[in-house]
Coordinates of C-alpha atoms and ligand atoms in Angstrom, one line a residue:
M1 CA 124.8 154.5 102.6
V2 CA 127.2 151.6 101.3
P3 CA 128.3 150.1 104.7
F4 CA 124.5 149.9 105.2
K5 CA 124.0 148.1 101.8
R6 CA 127.0 145.6 102.6
R7 CA 125.2 144.6 105.8
K8 CA 122.4 143.8 104.3
L9 CA 124.2 141.9 101.7
V10 CA 126.4 139.9 103.7
C11 CA 123.5 138.7 105.5
S12 CA 121.0 137.2 102.9
A13 CA 124.8 136.0 101.5
A14 CA 125.8 134.2 104.5
G15 CA 122.5 132.8 104.6
S16 CA 121.6 132.0 101.3
H17 CA 124.9 131.1 99.9
T18 CA 124.0 133.2 97.0
G19 CA 127.6 134.9 97.9
A20 CA 129.4 135.5 94.9
T21 CA 128.2 138.7 93.9
G22 CA 128.2 139.4 97.1
S23 CA 131.6 138.7 97.4
H24 CA 132.9 140.7 94.9
E25 CA 131.0 144.1 96.5
G26 CA 132.6 143.4 99.6
A27 CA 135.6 143.0 97.9
T28 CA 135.4 146.2 96.7
G29 CA 134.0 147.9 99.4
S30 CA 136.9 147.0 102.1
H31 CA 139.2 149.5 100.9
E32 CA 136.6 151.8 102.3
G33 CA 136.6 150.1 105.9
A34 CA 135.6 152.5 109.0
T35 CA 138.9 153.1 109.3
G36 CA 139.8 154.1 105.8
S37 CA 143.3 152.9 106.1
H38 CA 144.8 151.6 102.6
E39 CA 147.8 150.2 104.1
G40 CA 146.2 147.1 104.7
T41 CA 147.3 145.2 101.1
R42 CA 150.6 143.4 102.5
F43 CA 148.9 140.0 102.8
P44 CA 146.7 139.8 100.1
Q45 CA 145.7 136.3 101.0
V46 CA 144.9 137.0 105.0
V47 CA 141.6 139.2 105.5
L48 CA 140.9 139.3 109.2
F49 CA 137.7 140.0 110.7
L50 CA 137.8 141.1 114.9
L51 CA 134.9 139.7 117.1
E52 CA 133.7 142.6 119.1
R53 CA 131.8 140.0 121.1
K54 CA 133.4 140.1 124.6
M55 CA 136.3 141.6 123.0
G56 CA 135.0 144.9 123.3
A57 CA 134.3 148.2 121.0
S58 CA 137.3 149.8 122.2
R59 CA 139.7 147.4 122.1
R60 CA 138.6 146.2 118.6
R61 CA 139.2 149.4 117.2
F62 CA 142.7 149.3 118.7
L63 CA 143.1 146.0 117.7
S64 CA 142.0 146.9 114.2
Q65 CA 144.2 149.8 113.5
L66 CA 146.8 148.0 114.9
G67 CA 146.4 145.1 112.4
E68 CA 146.2 147.7 109.7
K69 CA 149.6 149.9 110.5
K70 CA 151.3 146.5 110.2
G71 CA 149.7 146.1 106.7
F72 CA 146.8 143.2 107.0
Q73 CA 143.6 143.8 105.6
V74 CA 140.8 144.1 108.0
E75 CA 137.4 143.3 107.5
Q76 CA 134.8 145.7 109.9
L77 CA 131.8 143.2 108.3
L78 CA 132.2 139.4 108.1
S79 CA 131.9 138.7 104.2
E80 CA 133.1 135.8 102.4
R81 CA 136.6 137.6 101.6
V82 CA 137.2 137.1 105.6
T83 CA 139.6 134.4 105.9
H84 CA 140.5 134.6 110.1
V85 CA 138.2 135.5 112.5
I86 CA 139.8 136.8 115.7
C87 CA 138.3 136.2 118.7
E88 CA 138.6 137.2 122.4
N89 CA 137.6 135.0 125.2
N90 CA 135.0 132.6 123.1
S91 CA 134.5 129.1 122.6
S92 CA 134.3 128.0 118.6
E93 CA 130.1 126.8 119.6
E94 CA 129.5 130.4 121.4
V95 CA 131.3 132.0 118.1
R96 CA 129.2 130.1 115.4
T97 CA 125.9 130.7 117.6
W98 CA 126.8 134.3 117.4
L99 CA 127.3 133.6 113.4
R100 CA 124.0 132.4 113.0
S101 CA 122.0 135.1 115.2
E102 CA 124.0 137.7 114.3
V103 CA 124.9 137.2 110.5
G104 CA 122.0 134.2 110.2
G105 CA 125.3 132.1 108.2
Q106 CA 128.4 130.6 108.7
T107 CA 131.7 131.1 107.5
A108 CA 135.0 128.6 106.4
A109 CA 137.6 131.0 107.8
H110 CA 139.4 130.1 110.7
L111 CA 138.1 131.0 114.2
L112 CA 140.8 132.1 115.9
D113 CA 142.5 133.2 119.6
V114 CA 143.3 136.1 119.7
S115 CA 147.0 135.1 120.4
W116 CA 147.4 134.3 116.6
F117 CA 146.7 137.9 115.6
T118 CA 149.3 139.2 119.0
E119 CA 151.9 136.7 117.6
S120 CA 151.1 137.8 113.8
M121 CA 151.9 141.7 114.8
K122 CA 154.9 140.7 116.7
A123 CA 156.4 138.5 113.7
G124 CA 154.9 141.7 111.0
R125 CA 153.3 139.0 109.2
P126 CA 150.7 136.3 109.8
V127 CA 152.1 133.3 111.0
E128 CA 151.3 129.9 110.7
V129 CA 148.0 128.7 112.0
L130 CA 148.5 126.3 114.9
D131 CA 146.2 123.9 116.6
R132 CA 146.9 126.0 119.7
H133 CA 145.2 129.1 118.0
K134 CA 142.2 127.9 117.1
L135 CA 139.3 128.1 119.1
Q136 CA 138.3 124.9 121.5
E137 CA 135.4 123.1 120.5
Q138 CA 133.2 122.9 123.4
Q139 CA 132.3 118.9 124.7
T140 CA 128.9 118.9 123.8
E141 CA 129.5 115.7 122.1
E142 CA 125.8 114.3 121.4
V143 CA 125.1 112.1 124.1
E144 CA 123.4 109.0 123.5
V145 CA 120.4 107.7 125.6
F146 CA 121.0 103.8 125.9
S147 CA 118.3 101.3 126.5
T148 CA 118.5 97.8 126.5
P149 CA 116.2 95.0 126.9
S150 CA 115.7 93.7 130.9
Y151 CA 116.5 89.9 130.5
A152 CA 120.0 89.3 129.5
C153 CA 119.1 86.3 127.6
Q154 CA 117.1 88.9 125.2
R155 CA 120.7 91.0 125.0
R156 CA 123.9 90.0 123.1
T157 CA 126.8 90.8 125.5
T158 CA 130.5 90.2 123.6
L159 CA 133.4 89.9 125.2
D160 CA 133.9 93.9 124.1
N161 CA 133.1 95.7 127.1
H162 CA 133.1 99.2 126.8
N163 CA 132.3 99.9 130.4
A164 CA 134.4 97.8 132.1
V165 CA 135.8 100.5 134.9
L166 CA 131.9 100.5 135.9
T167 CA 131.4 96.9 135.8
D168 CA 134.6 96.1 137.7
A169 CA 133.1 98.5 140.5
L170 CA 130.0 96.7 140.3
S171 CA 131.4 93.4 139.8
L172 CA 133.5 93.9 143.0
L173 CA 130.3 94.7 144.6
A174 CA 128.3 91.5 143.6
E175 CA 131.6 89.8 144.6
N176 CA 131.8 90.7 148.2
A177 CA 127.5 90.4 148.7
E178 CA 128.1 86.6 147.8
L179 CA 131.1 86.1 149.5
S180 CA 129.2 87.7 152.6
G181 CA 126.4 85.6 151.8
E182 CA 124.2 88.1 150.7
D183 CA 122.9 86.4 147.1
G184 CA 120.5 88.7 146.5
R185 CA 122.6 91.3 146.6
G186 CA 125.2 89.7 144.7
V187 CA 122.3 89.3 141.7
A188 CA 121.5 92.7 141.9
F189 CA 124.6 94.4 141.3
R190 CA 125.9 91.3 138.7
R191 CA 122.5 92.3 136.8
A192 CA 123.1 96.0 137.0
A193 CA 127.0 95.4 135.6
A194 CA 125.3 92.8 132.7
A195 CA 123.2 95.9 131.9
L196 CA 126.2 97.8 131.2
K197 CA 128.3 94.8 129.5
A198 CA 125.5 95.1 126.9
L199 CA 125.9 99.2 125.8
P200 CA 127.7 99.8 122.3
L201 CA 129.5 102.6 123.6
P202 CA 131.2 104.0 127.1
V203 CA 128.9 105.7 129.5
T204 CA 129.8 109.2 129.9
R205 CA 127.0 110.7 131.7
L206 CA 124.2 109.0 134.0
T207 CA 121.7 110.9 131.6
Q208 CA 122.4 108.3 129.4
L209 CA 121.0 105.3 131.7
G210 CA 117.3 106.3 131.5
G211 CA 116.9 103.3 129.7
V212 CA 118.9 101.2 130.7
P213 CA 116.9 98.0 133.4
C214 CA 118.1 96.6 136.7
L215 CA 119.9 100.1 137.6
G216 CA 119.0 100.3 141.5
G217 CA 120.3 103.2 143.7
H218 CA 123.1 101.7 145.2
S219 CA 124.3 101.2 141.7
L220 CA 123.5 104.2 140.3
R221 CA 125.6 106.0 143.5
V222 CA 128.3 104.0 142.6
I223 CA 128.2 104.5 138.6
K224 CA 127.9 108.0 139.3
D225 CA 131.1 108.4 141.8
V226 CA 132.7 106.2 139.0
L227 CA 131.5 108.9 136.4
E228 CA 132.2 112.0 138.5
S229 CA 135.6 111.1 139.7
G230 CA 136.7 108.2 138.3
A231 CA 136.5 105.6 141.4
S232 CA 134.1 104.9 143.7
P233 CA 134.8 105.7 147.4
E234 CA 133.0 102.4 148.9
V235 CA 134.5 100.3 145.9
E236 CA 137.9 101.3 146.9
A237 CA 137.8 101.1 151.1
L238 CA 136.3 97.3 149.9
R239 CA 139.0 96.8 147.9
R240 CA 141.4 97.4 150.9
S241 CA 139.1 95.9 153.7
E242 CA 141.0 93.1 155.3
R243 CA 138.2 91.2 155.4
F244 CA 137.8 91.0 151.6
K245 CA 141.1 90.5 151.1
A246 CA 140.8 87.6 153.3
L247 CA 137.9 86.3 151.6
K248 CA 139.3 86.2 148.6
V249 CA 142.4 84.6 149.5
L250 CA 140.5 82.3 151.5
T251 CA 137.8 81.3 149.1
G252 CA 140.7 81.2 146.2
I253 CA 141.5 77.4 148.0
F254 CA 139.7 74.8 145.3
G255 CA 137.2 73.3 147.8
V256 CA 136.6 76.5 150.4
G257 CA 133.1 78.0 150.2
V258 CA 131.8 81.0 151.3
K259 CA 130.9 79.2 155.0
T260 CA 134.1 77.7 155.6
A261 CA 136.2 81.1 155.0
G262 CA 134.0 82.9 157.0
R263 CA 134.6 80.4 160.3
W264 CA 138.0 80.5 159.6
I265 CA 137.7 84.6 159.8
G266 CA 136.2 84.5 162.4
E267 CA 138.8 82.4 164.2
G268 CA 141.4 84.8 163.2
I269 CA 142.6 82.9 160.2
L270 CA 143.2 85.8 157.2
T271 CA 146.2 84.6 155.4
L272 CA 147.3 81.1 153.8
R273 CA 150.2 81.1 156.5
Q274 CA 148.2 81.5 159.1
L275 CA 146.0 78.4 158.0
R276 CA 149.1 76.3 157.2
D277 CA 150.4 77.1 161.0
S278 CA 146.8 76.9 162.8
G279 CA 145.8 74.0 161.2
P280 CA 142.0 73.4 161.0
T281 CA 141.3 69.9 159.6
L282 CA 141.1 70.1 155.9
N283 CA 139.4 67.6 153.7
R284 CA 140.9 65.9 150.8
A285 CA 139.7 68.9 148.2
Q286 CA 140.8 71.7 150.6
R287 CA 144.4 69.8 150.7
A288 CA 144.5 69.5 147.6
G289 CA 143.7 73.0 146.8
L290 CA 146.4 74.1 149.2
R291 CA 148.6 72.1 147.9
H292 CA 148.2 73.7 144.5
Y293 CA 147.0 77.0 145.4
D294 CA 149.6 79.3 143.1
D295 CA 148.7 77.1 140.1
L296 CA 145.1 77.0 140.6
N297 CA 145.1 80.6 141.0
R298 CA 147.0 81.0 137.4
P299 CA 144.3 81.9 134.8
V300 CA 144.8 78.9 132.2
G301 CA 144.9 79.9 128.5
R302 CA 143.3 78.6 125.6
A303 CA 146.2 76.8 124.4
E304 CA 145.9 75.0 128.0
A305 CA 143.0 74.2 127.4
A306 CA 143.3 73.0 124.3
A307 CA 146.1 70.9 125.7
V308 CA 143.5 69.7 128.0
A309 CA 140.7 68.7 125.2
A310 CA 143.1 66.5 123.6
V311 CA 143.5 64.7 127.0
V312 CA 140.0 64.1 127.5
E313 CA 139.4 63.4 124.1
A314 CA 142.3 60.6 124.1
A315 CA 140.3 59.2 127.3
A316 CA 136.5 59.1 126.1
G317 CA 138.3 57.8 122.7
S318 CA 140.0 54.9 124.8
V319 CA 136.9 54.0 126.9
L320 CA 134.0 55.0 124.7
P321 CA 134.8 55.0 120.9
G322 CA 132.4 57.2 119.3
A323 CA 132.0 59.4 122.6
R324 CA 131.5 63.2 121.5
V325 CA 133.6 65.6 124.1
T326 CA 132.5 69.2 123.8
L327 CA 134.4 72.2 125.4
I328 CA 131.7 74.5 127.5
G329 CA 132.1 77.3 129.8
G330 CA 134.1 80.3 128.6
F331 CA 136.3 79.0 126.4
R332 CA 133.1 77.8 124.2
R333 CA 132.2 81.7 124.7
G334 CA 135.3 82.9 123.4
K335 CA 136.9 83.7 126.6
Q336 CA 140.6 83.9 126.2
T337 CA 141.6 82.6 129.9
G338 CA 139.6 81.3 132.1
H339 CA 139.7 79.6 136.4
D340 CA 139.0 76.3 134.7
V341 CA 138.6 74.3 131.9
D342 CA 135.1 72.8 131.3
F343 CA 133.9 69.8 129.2
L344 CA 130.5 68.1 128.5
I345 CA 130.4 64.3 127.1
T346 CA 128.2 62.3 125.1
H347 CA 127.5 59.5 123.1
P348 CA 125.1 60.0 119.6
E349 CA 123.6 56.5 120.8
E350 CA 121.3 57.0 124.0
G351 CA 122.3 54.8 127.0
R352 CA 126.0 53.9 125.3
E353 CA 127.2 56.9 127.6
A354 CA 126.3 55.1 131.0
G355 CA 128.9 54.5 133.4
L356 CA 131.3 56.4 131.7
M357 CA 132.4 58.5 134.0
P358 CA 133.8 56.0 136.1
K359 CA 136.1 54.9 132.8
L360 CA 137.2 57.8 132.2
V361 CA 138.8 58.7 135.8
S362 CA 140.5 55.5 136.0
W363 CA 142.0 55.6 132.5
L364 CA 143.1 59.6 133.3
D365 CA 144.1 58.4 136.9
S366 CA 146.4 55.4 135.6
Q367 CA 147.9 57.9 132.9
G368 CA 148.8 60.1 135.7
F369 CA 146.7 62.8 134.9
L370 CA 145.0 63.2 137.9
L371 CA 145.8 65.2 141.0
Y372 CA 142.6 65.2 142.6
Q373 CA 138.7 64.0 141.6
K374 CA 135.8 63.7 142.9
T375 CA 132.9 62.2 141.0
N376 CA 129.6 62.6 141.4
S377 CA 126.6 60.3 139.9
N378 CA 123.3 61.3 137.5
S379 CA 120.6 61.4 139.4
Y380 CA 118.2 63.1 137.2
L381 CA 115.0 61.3 135.9
E382 CA 112.1 62.9 134.2
A383 CA 109.0 63.2 136.4
A384 CA 105.8 62.1 134.9
E385 CA 104.2 65.3 137.2
G386 CA 106.9 67.6 135.9
P387 CA 109.5 69.2 137.7
A388 CA 108.8 69.0 141.3
R389 CA 110.8 72.1 142.2
P390 CA 113.4 74.0 139.9
A391 CA 115.8 71.3 139.7
S392 CA 119.6 72.2 141.0
N393 CA 122.0 72.3 137.6
M394 CA 124.8 71.4 140.2
D395 CA 124.8 67.6 141.2
R396 CA 122.4 65.3 139.0
F397 CA 124.8 64.9 136.3
E398 CA 127.6 62.7 136.3
R399 CA 130.0 65.3 137.1
C400 CA 133.5 65.1 137.8
F401 CA 135.6 67.8 139.6
S402 CA 139.0 67.7 139.4
V403 CA 142.5 69.1 139.0
F404 CA 144.7 67.9 136.1
K405 CA 148.5 67.5 135.8
L406 CA 148.9 69.0 132.8
P407 CA 152.6 68.7 131.3
E408 CA 154.1 71.7 130.2
E409 CA 155.1 71.9 126.4
A410 CA 157.6 74.2 125.5
G411 CA 156.6 76.9 123.8
R412 CA 152.9 76.9 126.0
G413 CA 153.3 80.0 128.2
G414 CA 154.0 78.4 131.2
A415 CA 157.1 80.6 132.2
G416 CA 155.4 81.4 135.6
A417 CA 155.3 78.0 137.1
G418 CA 158.9 77.7 137.4
G419 CA 160.7 78.8 140.5
E420 CA 164.3 78.8 139.8
G421 CA 165.6 77.2 136.8
G422 CA 162.9 77.5 134.4
P423 CA 159.4 76.2 133.9
R424 CA 158.6 73.1 135.7
P425 CA 157.2 70.5 133.3
W426 CA 153.9 70.5 134.5
R427 CA 151.5 72.5 136.3
A428 CA 147.7 71.9 138.1
V429 CA 144.7 72.9 136.3
R430 CA 141.4 72.9 137.3
V431 CA 138.8 70.6 134.8
D432 CA 135.1 69.9 135.3
L433 CA 133.6 66.9 133.6
V434 CA 130.0 66.4 132.5
V435 CA 128.4 63.6 130.7
S436 CA 124.7 64.1 129.4
P437 CA 122.9 61.0 127.8
V438 CA 122.7 62.3 123.9
S439 CA 118.7 63.4 124.8
Q440 CA 119.7 65.8 127.3
F441 CA 123.0 67.2 125.4
A442 CA 121.3 70.0 123.9
F443 CA 120.1 71.6 127.6
A444 CA 123.3 70.2 129.0
L445 CA 125.2 72.4 126.2
L446 CA 123.2 75.5 127.0
G447 CA 123.0 75.6 130.7
W448 CA 126.8 75.1 130.9
T449 CA 128.1 77.0 128.7
G450 CA 127.0 80.4 131.0
S451 CA 127.9 83.0 131.7
K452 CA 126.3 82.4 135.1
L453 CA 124.3 85.4 134.8
F454 CA 123.0 84.6 131.7
E455 CA 121.8 81.3 132.4
R456 CA 120.1 82.4 135.8
E457 CA 118.0 85.1 133.3
L458 CA 117.3 82.1 131.2
R459 CA 115.8 80.3 134.0
R460 CA 114.4 83.3 135.4
W461 CA 112.6 84.1 131.7
A462 CA 111.4 80.8 131.2
G463 CA 109.7 80.9 134.5
H464 CA 108.1 84.5 134.8
E465 CA 107.4 84.9 131.3
M466 CA 107.0 81.8 130.3
N467 CA 105.7 79.7 132.5
M468 CA 108.2 76.8 132.0
C469 CA 111.0 75.5 133.6
L470 CA 114.3 75.6 132.5
S471 CA 117.4 73.1 133.6
S472 CA 120.5 71.8 132.6
H473 CA 118.5 68.5 131.4
A474 CA 115.1 69.8 130.0
L475 CA 112.3 72.4 129.6
Y476 CA 109.1 71.8 131.1
D477 CA 106.4 73.9 130.2
H478 CA 103.5 74.1 132.7
R479 CA 100.8 75.2 130.9
Q480 CA 100.6 72.3 128.4
S481 CA 101.9 70.0 131.1
R482 CA 104.9 68.5 129.5
Y483 CA 108.4 68.5 128.7
L484 CA 109.6 70.3 125.6
R485 CA 112.4 68.5 123.2
A486 CA 114.9 70.0 121.6
S487 CA 118.3 68.7 120.4
S488 CA 120.0 72.0 119.4
E489 CA 120.1 75.2 121.7
E490 CA 118.7 77.1 118.8
E491 CA 115.2 74.9 119.5
I492 CA 115.8 75.8 123.2
F493 CA 115.6 79.6 122.2
A494 CA 113.1 79.1 119.8
H495 CA 110.7 77.0 122.6
L496 CA 111.2 79.8 125.0
G497 CA 110.1 82.3 122.7
L498 CA 113.6 84.2 122.3
E499 CA 115.9 85.3 119.6
Y500 CA 118.8 82.6 119.1
I501 CA 122.0 84.1 121.4
P502 CA 125.4 82.4 119.9
P503 CA 127.7 81.6 122.2
S504 CA 130.1 84.2 121.9
E505 CA 127.2 86.7 122.5
R506 CA 126.3 85.1 126.2
N507 CA 129.4 86.8 127.5
A508 CA 126.9 88.7 130.4
Ligands
UTP1 P1 132.4 78.4 135.4 O1 132.0 78.6 136.9 O2 133.5 77.5 135.0 O3 132.4 79.6 134.8 O4 131.1 77.6 134.5 P2 133.1 79.9 133.2 O5 132.0 80.8 132.6 O6 133.5 78.6 132.6 O7 134.1 80.9 133.7 P3 135.9 80.6 134.1 O8 136.5 81.4 133.1 O9 135.9 79.1 134.0 O10 135.7 81.4 135.3 C1 130.5 77.2 133.2 C2 129.2 76.9 133.4 O11 128.7 75.6 134.1 C3 128.0 76.0 135.0 C4 127.5 77.6 134.9 O12 126.0 78.2 134.8 C5 128.7 78.2 134.0 O13 127.3 78.7 132.8 N1 127.8 75.5 136.1 C6 128.7 76.0 136.8 C7 126.6 74.8 136.2 O14 125.8 74.6 135.7 N2 126.9 74.1 137.6 C8 128.1 74.1 138.3 O15 127.4 73.9 139.6 C9 128.8 75.0 138.3
MN2 MN1 134.9 77.1 133.4

């Protein structure tokens, strides 16, 4: 009679939280528990309930009697008096589910493994509840399903990459494709990596990627391998491959492209030593690249970039007062290091920038700042009928590829430069200078800030979605058959029907 009544009461109390009265009835009833023992009063603060699920009825009965013999209060039914729920072979999730389905509610009691019970029996008193006694939470974290727009120029990609393990693997495959002359495959891997870079959290399961664009079968296979075993066998094999290592070393020489490196490898040249020994004819850029190999493969830091900027500003100010120098490339996007330092130079009066580059270069040279330089002249002219083909953003500006001789100042992190006897007095740094007329400045700024993939996606968006042609010089609207002017990056995004993305969020 009493147990039956109590059972009903427990159910409703736990379910509807009207437990105050119920708990008192439970309290008075507890001493008349099934075992009928009255010894369970030594530890008034502790009320046990042993869960039969998986423990089994006979073991439960045995343990209950043991507990009472040791002076513990053991409840046969779950009530709000219960402070410790003892379970065997159950996860906390299973117990909570059981509580919900069997009792129709939850409990504030400790959910403990039987180890706490047996230790307490041994100790003859309730032992302190430690983490190892608590039931393990199952790893049922809410898995978010990600989704992100398909063009990188529609996304905000900061330097805060939550999926570096995945994007490193994909970037390596992209690099290998590019080094093997397979640009299409390279872009596919770059796009896949970029989509993951934009996600707000680390990916833990493949099923989260339902709404993520640009993930082809190959990329998904790599992602799956990395998620499941921490690494992709294909990527690890590539990392170790002699050909890949040789391509990296040889294209790491300033002035050596994919074709040249491939040819040398075909001739059995895999290392710098072999290159030096077997002596194929090198051009001027490659000779400088080989001479300064270590410096040019050592990342340039922000302080060094600032030091280069000071030199370039002094040069520009001296040969063309009023000239404006802007740091572009990765450093404008907020990167802490780069493989080079890029500058865009203009003058607020259209036309005054003409002929600036040769003067700039000869000033730098005369001051001893140049180890190497090669200048191209500006060949970009707007055609009345629009751009004949997508402008190569490569070589139509007045542009100078150079290697600077940058004095190492005390305190600027140049410790790596010196062999014996401390830092050398200077290091070699790759510097790119671009001069643009002020009328093209916004396009040049947008085009040279990067990242490379962001730029590529901007041009793809312009062409495919807007029927426009974007270059680092201009934006042409095919529908209106005219060039669209802009004096800021914001205006260009607006012409393209895109939300403005600041440089720090163009790290696709
Ligand atoms: P970089 O190759 O210098 O890349 O090109 P980065 O982003 O600054 O990265 P690190 O740190 O130096 O390695 C800078 C930008 O200039 C554009 C690229 O699109 C990139 O956005 N660029 C580069 C061109 O438009 N044409 C080129 O010939 C080279
Ligand atoms: Mn750069």
